[in-house]
Tab-separated table of C-alpha atoms in Angstrom:
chain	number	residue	atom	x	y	z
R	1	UNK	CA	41.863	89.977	-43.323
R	2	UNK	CA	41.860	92.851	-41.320
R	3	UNK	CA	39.100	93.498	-38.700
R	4	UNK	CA	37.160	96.306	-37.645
R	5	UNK	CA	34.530	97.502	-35.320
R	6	UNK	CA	32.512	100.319	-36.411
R	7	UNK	CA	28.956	102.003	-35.305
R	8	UNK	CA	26.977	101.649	-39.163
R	9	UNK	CA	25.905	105.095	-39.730
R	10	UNK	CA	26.984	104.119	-42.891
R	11	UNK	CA	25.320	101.621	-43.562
R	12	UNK	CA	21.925	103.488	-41.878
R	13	UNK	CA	21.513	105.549	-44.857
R	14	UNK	CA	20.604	102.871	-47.392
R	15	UNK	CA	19.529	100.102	-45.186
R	16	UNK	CA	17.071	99.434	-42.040
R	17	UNK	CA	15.253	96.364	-40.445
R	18	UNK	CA	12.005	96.572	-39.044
R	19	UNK	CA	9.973	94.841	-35.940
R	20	UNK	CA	8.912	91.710	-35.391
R	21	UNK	CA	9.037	89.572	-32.569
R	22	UNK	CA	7.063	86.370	-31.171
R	23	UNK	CA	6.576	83.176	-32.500
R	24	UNK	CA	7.401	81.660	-35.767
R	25	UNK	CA	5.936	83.414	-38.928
R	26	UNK	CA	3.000	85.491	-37.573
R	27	UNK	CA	5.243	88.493	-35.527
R	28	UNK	CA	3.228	89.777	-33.088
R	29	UNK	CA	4.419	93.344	-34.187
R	30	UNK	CA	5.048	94.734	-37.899
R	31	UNK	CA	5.504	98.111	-39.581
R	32	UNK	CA	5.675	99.674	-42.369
R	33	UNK	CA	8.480	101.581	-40.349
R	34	UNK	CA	11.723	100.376	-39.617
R	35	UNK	CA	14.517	99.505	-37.088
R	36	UNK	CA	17.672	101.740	-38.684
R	37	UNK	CA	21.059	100.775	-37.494
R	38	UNK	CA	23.320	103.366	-35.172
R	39	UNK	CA	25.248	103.102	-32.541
R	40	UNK	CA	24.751	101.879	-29.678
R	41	UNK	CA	23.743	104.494	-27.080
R	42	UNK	CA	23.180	104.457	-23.130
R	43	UNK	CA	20.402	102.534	-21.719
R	44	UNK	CA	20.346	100.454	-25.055
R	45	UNK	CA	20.836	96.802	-25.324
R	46	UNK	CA	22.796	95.959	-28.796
R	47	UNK	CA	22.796	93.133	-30.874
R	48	UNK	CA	26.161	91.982	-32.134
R	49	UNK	CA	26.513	90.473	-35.619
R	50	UNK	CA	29.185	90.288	-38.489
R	51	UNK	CA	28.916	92.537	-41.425
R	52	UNK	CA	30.955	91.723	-44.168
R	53	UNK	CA	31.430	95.172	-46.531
R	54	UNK	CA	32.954	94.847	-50.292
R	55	UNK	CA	34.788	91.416	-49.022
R	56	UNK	CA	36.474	93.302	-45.731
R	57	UNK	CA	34.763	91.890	-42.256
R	58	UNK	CA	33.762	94.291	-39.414
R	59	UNK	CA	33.549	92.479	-35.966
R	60	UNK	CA	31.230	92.731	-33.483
R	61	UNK	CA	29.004	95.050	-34.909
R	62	UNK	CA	26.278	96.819	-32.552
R	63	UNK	CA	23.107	98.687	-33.761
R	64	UNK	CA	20.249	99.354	-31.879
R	65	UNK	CA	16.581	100.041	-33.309
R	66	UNK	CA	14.075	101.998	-33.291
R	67	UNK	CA	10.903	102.803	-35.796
R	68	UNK	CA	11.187	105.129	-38.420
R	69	UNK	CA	9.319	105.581	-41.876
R	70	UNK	CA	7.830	103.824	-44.696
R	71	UNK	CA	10.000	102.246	-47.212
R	72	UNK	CA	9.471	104.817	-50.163
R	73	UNK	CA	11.033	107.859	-47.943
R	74	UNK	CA	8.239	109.773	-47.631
R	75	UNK	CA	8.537	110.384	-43.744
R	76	UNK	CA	6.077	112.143	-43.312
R	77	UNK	CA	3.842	109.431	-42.295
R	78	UNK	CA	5.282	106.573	-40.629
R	79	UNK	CA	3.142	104.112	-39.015
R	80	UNK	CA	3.536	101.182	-36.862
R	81	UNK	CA	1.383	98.765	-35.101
R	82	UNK	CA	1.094	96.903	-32.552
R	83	UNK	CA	0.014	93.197	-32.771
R	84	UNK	CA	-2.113	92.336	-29.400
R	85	UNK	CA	-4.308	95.248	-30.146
R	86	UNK	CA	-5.632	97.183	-33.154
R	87	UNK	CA	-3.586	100.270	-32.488
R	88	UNK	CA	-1.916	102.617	-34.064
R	89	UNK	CA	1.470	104.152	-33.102
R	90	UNK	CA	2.760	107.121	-35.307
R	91	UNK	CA	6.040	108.186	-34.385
R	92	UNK	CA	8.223	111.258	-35.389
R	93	UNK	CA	11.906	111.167	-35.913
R	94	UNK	CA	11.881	114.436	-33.212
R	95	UNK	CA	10.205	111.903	-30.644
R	96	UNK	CA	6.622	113.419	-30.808
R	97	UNK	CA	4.191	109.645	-31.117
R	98	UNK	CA	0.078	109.822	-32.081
R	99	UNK	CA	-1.632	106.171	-30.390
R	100	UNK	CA	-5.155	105.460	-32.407
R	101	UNK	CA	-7.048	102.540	-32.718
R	102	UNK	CA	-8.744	101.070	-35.762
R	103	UNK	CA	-12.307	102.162	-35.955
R	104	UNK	CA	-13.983	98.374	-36.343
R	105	UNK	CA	-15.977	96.257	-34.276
R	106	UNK	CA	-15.094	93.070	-35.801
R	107	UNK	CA	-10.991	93.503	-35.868
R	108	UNK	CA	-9.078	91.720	-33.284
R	109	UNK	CA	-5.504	92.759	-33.814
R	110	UNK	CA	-3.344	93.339	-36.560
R	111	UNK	CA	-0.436	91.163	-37.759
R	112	UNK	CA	2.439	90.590	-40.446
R	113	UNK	CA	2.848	93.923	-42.649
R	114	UNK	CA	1.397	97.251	-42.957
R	115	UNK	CA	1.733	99.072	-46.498
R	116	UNK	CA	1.125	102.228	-48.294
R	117	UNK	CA	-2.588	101.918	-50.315
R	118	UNK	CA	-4.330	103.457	-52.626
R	119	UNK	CA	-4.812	106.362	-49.947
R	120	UNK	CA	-3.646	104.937	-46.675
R	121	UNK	CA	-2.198	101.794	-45.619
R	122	UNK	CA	-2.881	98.187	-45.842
R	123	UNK	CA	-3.086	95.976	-42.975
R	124	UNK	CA	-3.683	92.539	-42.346
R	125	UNK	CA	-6.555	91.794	-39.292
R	126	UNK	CA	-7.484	88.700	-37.243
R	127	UNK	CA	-11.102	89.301	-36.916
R	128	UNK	CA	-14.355	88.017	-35.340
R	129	UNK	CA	-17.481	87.967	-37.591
R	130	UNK	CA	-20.844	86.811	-36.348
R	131	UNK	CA	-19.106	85.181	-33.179
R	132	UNK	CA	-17.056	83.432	-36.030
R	133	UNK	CA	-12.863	84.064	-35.860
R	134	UNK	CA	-11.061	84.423	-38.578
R	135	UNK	CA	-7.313	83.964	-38.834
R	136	UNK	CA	-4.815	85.758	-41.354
R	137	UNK	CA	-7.397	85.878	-43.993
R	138	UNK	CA	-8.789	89.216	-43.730
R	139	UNK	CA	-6.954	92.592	-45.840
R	140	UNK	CA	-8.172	96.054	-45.161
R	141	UNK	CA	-7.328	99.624	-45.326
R	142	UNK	CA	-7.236	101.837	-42.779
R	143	UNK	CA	-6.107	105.860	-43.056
R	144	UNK	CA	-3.782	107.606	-40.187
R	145	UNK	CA	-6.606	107.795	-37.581
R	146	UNK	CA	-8.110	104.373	-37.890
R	147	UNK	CA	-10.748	104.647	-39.796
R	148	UNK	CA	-11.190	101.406	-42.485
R	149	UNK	CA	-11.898	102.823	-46.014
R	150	UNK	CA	-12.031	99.396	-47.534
R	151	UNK	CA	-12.136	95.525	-46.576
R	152	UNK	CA	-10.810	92.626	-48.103
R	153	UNK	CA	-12.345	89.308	-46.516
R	154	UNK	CA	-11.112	86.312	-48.293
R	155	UNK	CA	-13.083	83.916	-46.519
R	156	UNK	CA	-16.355	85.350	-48.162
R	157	UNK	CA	-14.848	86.738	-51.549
R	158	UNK	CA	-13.528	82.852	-52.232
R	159	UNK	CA	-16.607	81.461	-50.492
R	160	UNK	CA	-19.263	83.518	-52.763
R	161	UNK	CA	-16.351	82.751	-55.983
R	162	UNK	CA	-16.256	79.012	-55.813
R	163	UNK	CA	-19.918	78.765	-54.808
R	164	UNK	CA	-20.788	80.773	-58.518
R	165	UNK	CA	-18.836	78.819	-59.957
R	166	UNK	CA	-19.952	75.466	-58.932
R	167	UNK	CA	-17.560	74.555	-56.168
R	168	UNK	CA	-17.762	73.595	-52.654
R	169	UNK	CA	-15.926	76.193	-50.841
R	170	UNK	CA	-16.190	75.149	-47.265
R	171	UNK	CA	-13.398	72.301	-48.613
R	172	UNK	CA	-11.060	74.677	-48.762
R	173	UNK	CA	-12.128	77.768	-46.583
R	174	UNK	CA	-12.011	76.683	-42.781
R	175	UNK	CA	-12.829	79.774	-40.265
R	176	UNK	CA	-10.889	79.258	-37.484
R	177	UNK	CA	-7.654	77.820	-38.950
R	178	UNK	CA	-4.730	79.330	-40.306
R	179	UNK	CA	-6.018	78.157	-44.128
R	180	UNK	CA	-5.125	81.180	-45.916
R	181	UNK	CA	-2.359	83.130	-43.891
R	182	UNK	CA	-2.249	86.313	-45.341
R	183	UNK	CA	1.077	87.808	-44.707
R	184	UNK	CA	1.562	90.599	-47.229
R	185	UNK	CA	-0.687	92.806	-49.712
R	186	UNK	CA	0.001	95.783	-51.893
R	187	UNK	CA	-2.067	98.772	-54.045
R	188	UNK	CA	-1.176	98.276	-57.915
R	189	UNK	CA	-1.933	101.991	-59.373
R	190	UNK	CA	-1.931	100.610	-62.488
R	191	UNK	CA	-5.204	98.791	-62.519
R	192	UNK	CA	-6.909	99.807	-59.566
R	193	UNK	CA	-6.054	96.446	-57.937
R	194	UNK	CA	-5.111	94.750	-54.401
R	195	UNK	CA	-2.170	91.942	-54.878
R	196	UNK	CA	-2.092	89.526	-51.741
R	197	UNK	CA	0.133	86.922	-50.576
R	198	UNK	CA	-1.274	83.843	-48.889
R	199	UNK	CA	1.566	81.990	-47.850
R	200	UNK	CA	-0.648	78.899	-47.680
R	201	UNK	CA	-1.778	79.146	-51.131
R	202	UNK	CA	-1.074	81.779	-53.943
R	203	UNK	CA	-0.292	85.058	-54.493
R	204	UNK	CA	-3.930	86.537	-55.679
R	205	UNK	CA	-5.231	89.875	-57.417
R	206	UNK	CA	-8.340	91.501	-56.543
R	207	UNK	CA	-10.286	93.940	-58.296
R	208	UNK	CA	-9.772	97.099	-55.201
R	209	UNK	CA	-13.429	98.435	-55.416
R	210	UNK	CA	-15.246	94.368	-56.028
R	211	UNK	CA	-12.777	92.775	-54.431
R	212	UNK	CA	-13.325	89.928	-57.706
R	213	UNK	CA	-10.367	87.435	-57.904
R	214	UNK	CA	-8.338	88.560	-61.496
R	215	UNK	CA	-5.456	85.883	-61.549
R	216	UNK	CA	-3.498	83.165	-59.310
R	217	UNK	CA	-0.133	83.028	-58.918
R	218	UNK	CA	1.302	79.914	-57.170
R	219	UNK	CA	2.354	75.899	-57.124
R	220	UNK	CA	0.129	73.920	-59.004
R	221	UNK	CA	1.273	71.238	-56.735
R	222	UNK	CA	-1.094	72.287	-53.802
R	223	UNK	CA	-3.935	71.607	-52.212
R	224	UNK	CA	-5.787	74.903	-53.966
R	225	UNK	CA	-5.365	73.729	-57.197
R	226	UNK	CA	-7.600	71.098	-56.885
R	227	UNK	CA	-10.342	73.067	-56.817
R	228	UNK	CA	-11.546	73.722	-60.548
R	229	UNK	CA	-12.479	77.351	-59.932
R	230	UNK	CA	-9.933	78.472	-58.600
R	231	UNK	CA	-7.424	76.408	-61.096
R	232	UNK	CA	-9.337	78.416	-63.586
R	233	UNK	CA	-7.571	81.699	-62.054
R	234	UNK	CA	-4.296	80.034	-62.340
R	235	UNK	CA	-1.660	81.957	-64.607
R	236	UNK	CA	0.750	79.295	-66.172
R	237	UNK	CA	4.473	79.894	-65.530
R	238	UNK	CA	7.004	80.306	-68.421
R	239	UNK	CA	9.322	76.795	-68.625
R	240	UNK	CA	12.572	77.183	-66.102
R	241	UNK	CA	10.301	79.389	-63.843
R	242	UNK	CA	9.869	79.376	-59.828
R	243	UNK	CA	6.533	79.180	-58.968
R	244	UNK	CA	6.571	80.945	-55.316
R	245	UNK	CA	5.615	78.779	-52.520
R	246	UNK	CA	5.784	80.013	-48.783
R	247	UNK	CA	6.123	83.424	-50.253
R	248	UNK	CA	6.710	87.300	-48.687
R	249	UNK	CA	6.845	90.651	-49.190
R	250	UNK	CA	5.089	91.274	-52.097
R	251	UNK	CA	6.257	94.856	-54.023
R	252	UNK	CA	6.217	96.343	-57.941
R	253	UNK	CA	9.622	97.355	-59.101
R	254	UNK	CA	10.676	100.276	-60.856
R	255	UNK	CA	10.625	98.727	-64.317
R	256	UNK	CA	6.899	97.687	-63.026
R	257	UNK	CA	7.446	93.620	-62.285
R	258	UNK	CA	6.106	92.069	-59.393
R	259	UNK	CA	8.888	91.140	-56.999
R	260	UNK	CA	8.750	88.900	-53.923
R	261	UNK	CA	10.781	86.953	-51.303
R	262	UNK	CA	9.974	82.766	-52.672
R	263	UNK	CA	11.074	81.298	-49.489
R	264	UNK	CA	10.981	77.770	-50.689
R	265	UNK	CA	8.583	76.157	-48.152
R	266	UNK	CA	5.223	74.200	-48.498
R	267	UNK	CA	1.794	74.791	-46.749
R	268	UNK	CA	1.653	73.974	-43.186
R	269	UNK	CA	-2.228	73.901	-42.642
R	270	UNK	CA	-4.066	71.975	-45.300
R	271	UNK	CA	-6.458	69.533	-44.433
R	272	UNK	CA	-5.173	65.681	-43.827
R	273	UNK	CA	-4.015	64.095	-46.378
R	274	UNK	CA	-4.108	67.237	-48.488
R	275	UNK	CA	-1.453	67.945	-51.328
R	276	UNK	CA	0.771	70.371	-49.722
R	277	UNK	CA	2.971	71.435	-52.582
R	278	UNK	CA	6.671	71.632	-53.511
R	279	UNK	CA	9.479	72.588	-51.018
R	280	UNK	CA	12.753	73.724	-51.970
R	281	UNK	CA	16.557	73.840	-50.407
R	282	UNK	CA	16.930	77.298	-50.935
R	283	UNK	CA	15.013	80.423	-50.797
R	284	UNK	CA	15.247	82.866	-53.948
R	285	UNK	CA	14.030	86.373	-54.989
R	286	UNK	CA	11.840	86.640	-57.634
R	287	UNK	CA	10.043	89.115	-60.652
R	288	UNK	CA	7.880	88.630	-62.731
R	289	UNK	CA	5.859	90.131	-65.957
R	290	UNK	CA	2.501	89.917	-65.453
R	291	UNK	CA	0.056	89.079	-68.843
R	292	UNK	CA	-3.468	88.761	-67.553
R	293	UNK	CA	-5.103	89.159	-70.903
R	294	UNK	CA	-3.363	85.332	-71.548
R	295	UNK	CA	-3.152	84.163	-68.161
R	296	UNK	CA	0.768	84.158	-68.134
R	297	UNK	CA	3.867	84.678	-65.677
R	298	UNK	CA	7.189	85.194	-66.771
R	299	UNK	CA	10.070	85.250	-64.411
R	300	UNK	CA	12.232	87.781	-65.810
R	301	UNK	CA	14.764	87.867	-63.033
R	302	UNK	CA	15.754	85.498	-60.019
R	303	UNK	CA	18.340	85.994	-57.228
R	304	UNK	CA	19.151	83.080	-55.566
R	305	UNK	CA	22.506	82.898	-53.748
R	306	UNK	CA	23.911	80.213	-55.425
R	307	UNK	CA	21.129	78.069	-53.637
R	308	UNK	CA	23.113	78.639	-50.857
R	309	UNK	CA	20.789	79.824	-48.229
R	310	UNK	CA	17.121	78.640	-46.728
R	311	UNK	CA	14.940	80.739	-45.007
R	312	UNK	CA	11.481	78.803	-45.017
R	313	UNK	CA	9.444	81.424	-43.436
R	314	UNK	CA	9.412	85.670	-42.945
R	315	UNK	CA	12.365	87.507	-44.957
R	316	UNK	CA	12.156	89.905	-47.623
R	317	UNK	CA	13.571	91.687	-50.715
R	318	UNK	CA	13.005	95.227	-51.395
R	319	UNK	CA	14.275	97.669	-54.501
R	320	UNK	CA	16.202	100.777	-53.954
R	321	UNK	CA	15.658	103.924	-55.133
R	322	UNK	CA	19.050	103.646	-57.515
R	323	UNK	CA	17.248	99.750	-58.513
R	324	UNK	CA	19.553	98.338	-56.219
R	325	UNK	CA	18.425	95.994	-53.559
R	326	UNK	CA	18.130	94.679	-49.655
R	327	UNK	CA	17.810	91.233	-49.297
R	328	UNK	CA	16.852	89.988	-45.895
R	329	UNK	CA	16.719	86.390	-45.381
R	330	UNK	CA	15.179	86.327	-41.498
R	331	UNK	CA	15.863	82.822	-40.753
R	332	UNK	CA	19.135	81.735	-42.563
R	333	UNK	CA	19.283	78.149	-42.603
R	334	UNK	CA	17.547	78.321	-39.337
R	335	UNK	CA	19.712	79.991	-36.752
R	336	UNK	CA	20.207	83.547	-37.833
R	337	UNK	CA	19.592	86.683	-39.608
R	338	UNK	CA	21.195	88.086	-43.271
R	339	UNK	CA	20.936	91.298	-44.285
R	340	UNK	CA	22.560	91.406	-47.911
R	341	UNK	CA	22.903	94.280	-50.288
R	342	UNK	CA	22.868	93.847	-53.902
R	343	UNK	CA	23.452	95.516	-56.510
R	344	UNK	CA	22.236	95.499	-60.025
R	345	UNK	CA	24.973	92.867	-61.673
R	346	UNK	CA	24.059	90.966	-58.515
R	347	UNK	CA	27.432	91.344	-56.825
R	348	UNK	CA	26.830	91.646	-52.654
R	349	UNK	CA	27.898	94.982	-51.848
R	350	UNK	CA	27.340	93.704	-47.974
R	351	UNK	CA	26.618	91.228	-45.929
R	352	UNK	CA	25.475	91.153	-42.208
R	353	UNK	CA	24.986	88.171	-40.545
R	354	UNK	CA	23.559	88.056	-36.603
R	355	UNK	CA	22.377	85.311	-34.279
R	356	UNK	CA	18.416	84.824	-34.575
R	357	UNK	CA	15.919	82.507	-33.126
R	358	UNK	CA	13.330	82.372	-36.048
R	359	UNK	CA	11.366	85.329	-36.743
R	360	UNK	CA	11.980	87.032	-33.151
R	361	UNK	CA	14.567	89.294	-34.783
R	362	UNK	CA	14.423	89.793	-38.615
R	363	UNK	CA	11.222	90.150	-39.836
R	364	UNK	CA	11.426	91.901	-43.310
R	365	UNK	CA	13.740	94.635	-43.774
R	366	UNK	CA	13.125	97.932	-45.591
R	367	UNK	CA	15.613	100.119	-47.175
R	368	UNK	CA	15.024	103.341	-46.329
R	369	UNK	CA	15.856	107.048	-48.495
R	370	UNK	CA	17.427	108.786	-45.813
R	371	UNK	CA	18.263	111.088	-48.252
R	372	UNK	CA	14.710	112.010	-48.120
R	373	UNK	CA	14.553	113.336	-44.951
R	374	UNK	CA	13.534	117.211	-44.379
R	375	UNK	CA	14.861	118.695	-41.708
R	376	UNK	CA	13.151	121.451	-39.501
C-alpha cells in the first residue's frame, strides 16, 4: 500500500473538529466553531494521526487547530466559549476576536455545546439559584453580546410537571448532582420548539416560549421511566429500533429527521439501586421520524460500523450540505479519536484515526461549508 504524508487542505474544506478538552464527558471548552485541519505552521504543536482516504493510507498526518464558524457556513458569526467562565469569544477568520460575558447573575459557566437558536445561540449553563447549584440541567439562549433572551431550567420545568401531575419530583430531580446532564439542545423551526439531550435520561421537546415537555425520547429501561408522568411523555419506538442511550449531538437533517450520535452507554448518576438502563458494544448513528400526534418514533436510518466501534461518551454525527456526513466517534474503543466521512450509500470516503485520552481531544466535530466563505 503505498504511503504518503500530506498537509489536509483537502480534507479542510469539507471537514473540521472542534474544542474540547478536560475531563471525561463535560469539556471544559465547546463551540459552535471548529478546529479545521492545515498544516502545520511555526510555533504550532501538531497532532499526528492516520488518515485513511478511498482505501489509500497517509502517514503521519499533522493538522493544527484553531476556531472557526458554525456548522451551517454562515461565518459571519462564529462563536466560542469558554468553560471556567461565562464568556464569550468571537473570532474572525482575519484574526480580529470580540470577549463578552453572559449578562446573568445566576450562570456559572458554560459547558458541552453551543448552537444556532431561534435568533441566537443555545448554550448549556451550570448555574446557582437561590444559593442552590445546579449541574448540566439548565438550557438558555443567549444573542452575540450576552444577553439571555430565553431560559430553559429543567430542574423546575420537570419539578412543576411531575408535581401537576401527581408525582414526586424531588425522586428524580437532585440539585447538586449531575441527574440530568444536559449535553446538547437545538431550535426546531418547524414547531417553535427546543429539542434537548440529557445524556442521563432522554432526549426531550419543549414547547420554546412555555418551556411544556411535548414528547420523550429514550430507554424505557431507566430509572426515568419509572416515574408515571413522565412515562406518559414517552414516544414508543417502531420494532428493530435503537432507543438512544448516552446520546449526543442532537441535529434535524435535510429530509427533516432528527439525527443523533447513540453512543451506547447507560446512566452514570442515578440514585442507588436505581435502574440504569441498557448498554451496548457499539455506538451507532441514528434518525428518526418524529409522530407526536401518536406518540411514535421511527428509526428510518442507522449507521453503525458494522458494530465495530464504541465510543461510550462525547462524539458526534453531522449532515453535509450535499447529505453526506462526518462521523466523529471521540473515544474509539477507548484510546483514540475517528473522524470518518460517509457518504450517502454509506461507503467511508475517509477515515482518520489519532491517539486520544477520552474527551481531551475529539469532542464533536463539525463539517464546515468552506465553500461559503466571502472573501474581503
Amino acid at each position: 500500500m503505498q504511503v504518503h504524508r500530506p498537509t489536509l487542505a483537502a480534507i479542510a474544506a469539507a471537514f473540521a473538529l472542534p474544542a474540547c478538552g478536560g475531563d471525561g464527558d463535560s469539556p471544559p471548552m465547546a463551540s459552535q466553531g471548529a478546529l479545521a485541519f492545515q498544516s502545520a505552521t511555526p510555533g504550532a504543536t501538531p497532532f499526528l494521526g492516520r488518515l485513511q482516504v478511498n482505501g489509500v493510507d497517509w502517514q503521519n498526518v499533522s493538522a493544527v487547530a484553531f476556531t472557526v464558524a458554525n456548522k451551517t457556513g454562515a461565518v459571519s458569526r462564529p462563536v466560542h466559549v469558554r468553560y471556567e467562565a461565562a464568556a464569550l469569544l468571537r473570532k474572525g477568520f482575519e484574526g480580529s476576536a470580540v470577549v463578552g460575558t453572559v449578562k446573568s447573575t445566576t450562570v456559572n459557566n458554560f459547558h458541552h455545546n453551543v448552537d444556532l437558536a431561534k435568533t441566537g445561540f443555545l448554550a448549556e449553563f451550570d448555574t446557582t439559584i437561590a444559593g442552590v447549584k445546579h449541574v448540566e440541567s439548565q438550557v438558555g439562549e443567549i444573542d452575540t453580546t450576552g444577553a439571555v433572551l430565553q431560559e430553559w431550567d429543567f430542574a423546575k420545568i420537570l419539578s412543576d410537571y411531575m408535581t401537576a401531575e401527581g408525582d414526586e419530583p424531588s425522586l428524580f430531580i437532585r440539585p447538586g448532582i449531575d441527574w440530568f446532564h444536559v449535553n446538547s439542545s437545538i431550535y426546531d423551526p418547524r414547531d417553535d420548539s427546543v429539542i434537548v439531550s440529557s445524556r442521563e435520561n432522554f432526549v426531550i421537546k419543549l414547547d420554546y416560549k412555555t418551556g411544556k415537555p411535548l414528547w420523550i425520547l429514550g430507554d424505557p429501561l431507566k430509572y426515568w421511566y419509572t416515574f408515571p408522568s413522565l412515562r406518559k411523555l414517552a414516544l414508543t419506538l417502531d420494532a428493530g429500533g435503537l432507543y438512544p442511550i448516552g446520546q449526543h449531538a442532537l441535529s434535524i437533517t435535510s429530509d427533516g429527521s432528527l439525527m443523533l450520535f447513540d453512543n451506547g452507554a447507560n446512566s452514570l448518576n442515578q440514585p442507588s439501586g436505581a435502574p440504569t438502563g441498557m448498554t451496548r458494544a457499539y455506538s451507532a448513528v441514528s434518525k428518526f421520524t418524529i409522530d407526536a400526534t401518536n406518540r411514535l418514533a421511527t428509526m428510518n436510518w442507522r449507521f453503525d460500523n458494522a458494530k465495530s466501534i464504541q465510543s461510550s461518551y462525547c462524539s458526534s454525527a453531522y449532515e453535509v450540505s450535499n447529505k453526506t456526513m462526518l462521523v466523529t466517534y471521540a473515544i474509539a474503543d477507548g484510546n483514540s479519536a475517528r473522524l470518518i466521512g460517509l457518504g450517502t450509500d454509506q461507503k467511508i470516503a475517509f477515515d482518520f484515526n489519532y491517539p486520544s485520552l477520552r474527551c481531551d481531544t475529539a469532542w464533536n466535530a463539525l463539517p464546515i461549508a468552506f465553500d461559503a466563505l466571502q472573501y474581503r
